Coordinates of C-alpha atoms in Angstrom, one line a residue:
X1 CA -25.4 -26.7 44.8
X2 CA -26.7 -24.2 41.8
X3 CA -24.4 -21.3 41.0
X4 CA -26.8 -19.4 38.4
X5 CA -30.5 -19.1 38.8
X6 CA -32.4 -18.6 35.3
X7 CA -35.3 -16.8 35.6
X8 CA -37.8 -18.4 32.7
X9 CA -41.1 -19.2 32.1
X10 CA -42.6 -22.2 30.3
X11 CA -42.5 -21.5 26.1
X12 CA -40.6 -18.3 26.4
X13 CA -38.3 -19.4 23.6
X14 CA -35.9 -16.8 24.2
X15 CA -35.6 -18.9 27.4
X16 CA -34.9 -22.2 26.0
X17 CA -32.1 -20.1 23.9
X18 CA -30.5 -18.7 27.1
X19 CA -31.0 -22.3 28.8
X20 CA -29.0 -24.0 25.7
X21 CA -26.1 -21.2 25.4
X22 CA -25.6 -22.2 29.9
X23 CA -25.8 -26.1 28.3
X24 CA -23.0 -25.0 25.7
X25 CA -20.9 -23.4 28.5
X26 CA -21.3 -26.3 30.2
X27 CA -22.5 -25.2 33.3
X28 CA -26.0 -26.8 32.9
X29 CA -25.5 -28.5 36.6
X30 CA -24.7 -25.1 38.0
X31 CA -27.8 -24.3 36.8
X32 CA -31.4 -23.4 39.2
X33 CA -34.1 -22.9 37.0
X34 CA -37.4 -20.8 38.4
X35 CA -40.4 -20.2 36.4
X36 CA -41.1 -16.6 37.4
X37 CA -45.1 -17.2 36.3
X38 CA -45.5 -19.6 40.9
X39 CA -44.2 -16.0 42.0
X40 CA -46.1 -13.2 41.7
X41 CA -42.6 -10.5 43.3
X42 CA -40.5 -12.3 40.5
X43 CA -43.5 -11.8 37.6
X44 CA -43.7 -7.9 38.9
X45 CA -39.7 -7.4 38.6
X46 CA -39.1 -10.1 35.3
X47 CA -42.3 -10.7 33.6
X48 CA -40.8 -8.5 30.4
X49 CA -37.0 -9.1 31.0
X50 CA -36.6 -12.7 30.9
X51 CA -34.3 -14.8 30.2
X52 CA -32.4 -13.3 33.4
X53 CA -29.5 -14.9 34.8
X54 CA -28.2 -15.0 38.2
X55 CA -25.1 -15.7 39.3
X56 CA -23.8 -16.2 43.3
X57 CA -22.2 -13.3 43.1
X58 CA -25.0 -11.1 42.0
X59 CA -23.9 -10.3 38.9
X60 CA -27.5 -10.5 36.2
X61 CA -27.5 -10.7 33.4
X62 CA -30.9 -9.5 31.1
X63 CA -31.4 -11.0 27.7
X64 CA -30.5 -10.6 25.3
X65 CA -26.7 -12.6 26.4
X66 CA -24.7 -14.5 24.7
X67 CA -21.8 -17.7 25.6
X68 CA -19.4 -14.3 26.3
X69 CA -20.8 -12.7 28.9
X70 CA -21.7 -16.4 30.4
X71 CA -18.6 -17.1 30.6
X72 CA -16.7 -14.2 31.1
X73 CA -19.7 -14.0 34.8
X74 CA -19.1 -17.9 35.6

């Protein structure tokens, strides 16, 4: 079961960078990728802040974040 939700959208180069950080951290299998374009509420909440990573603890990381930030919250 995914422990981390990564809010993103297609064509977002920052989102691609964020995803690469999770792969680098070895957490790709724990990711649930959620494209915000499919949900009006998510669009309203995150359209100017993606990528956003939300951990199962409720902690959210707003871009910019780095590998160290991810590892502290995993």
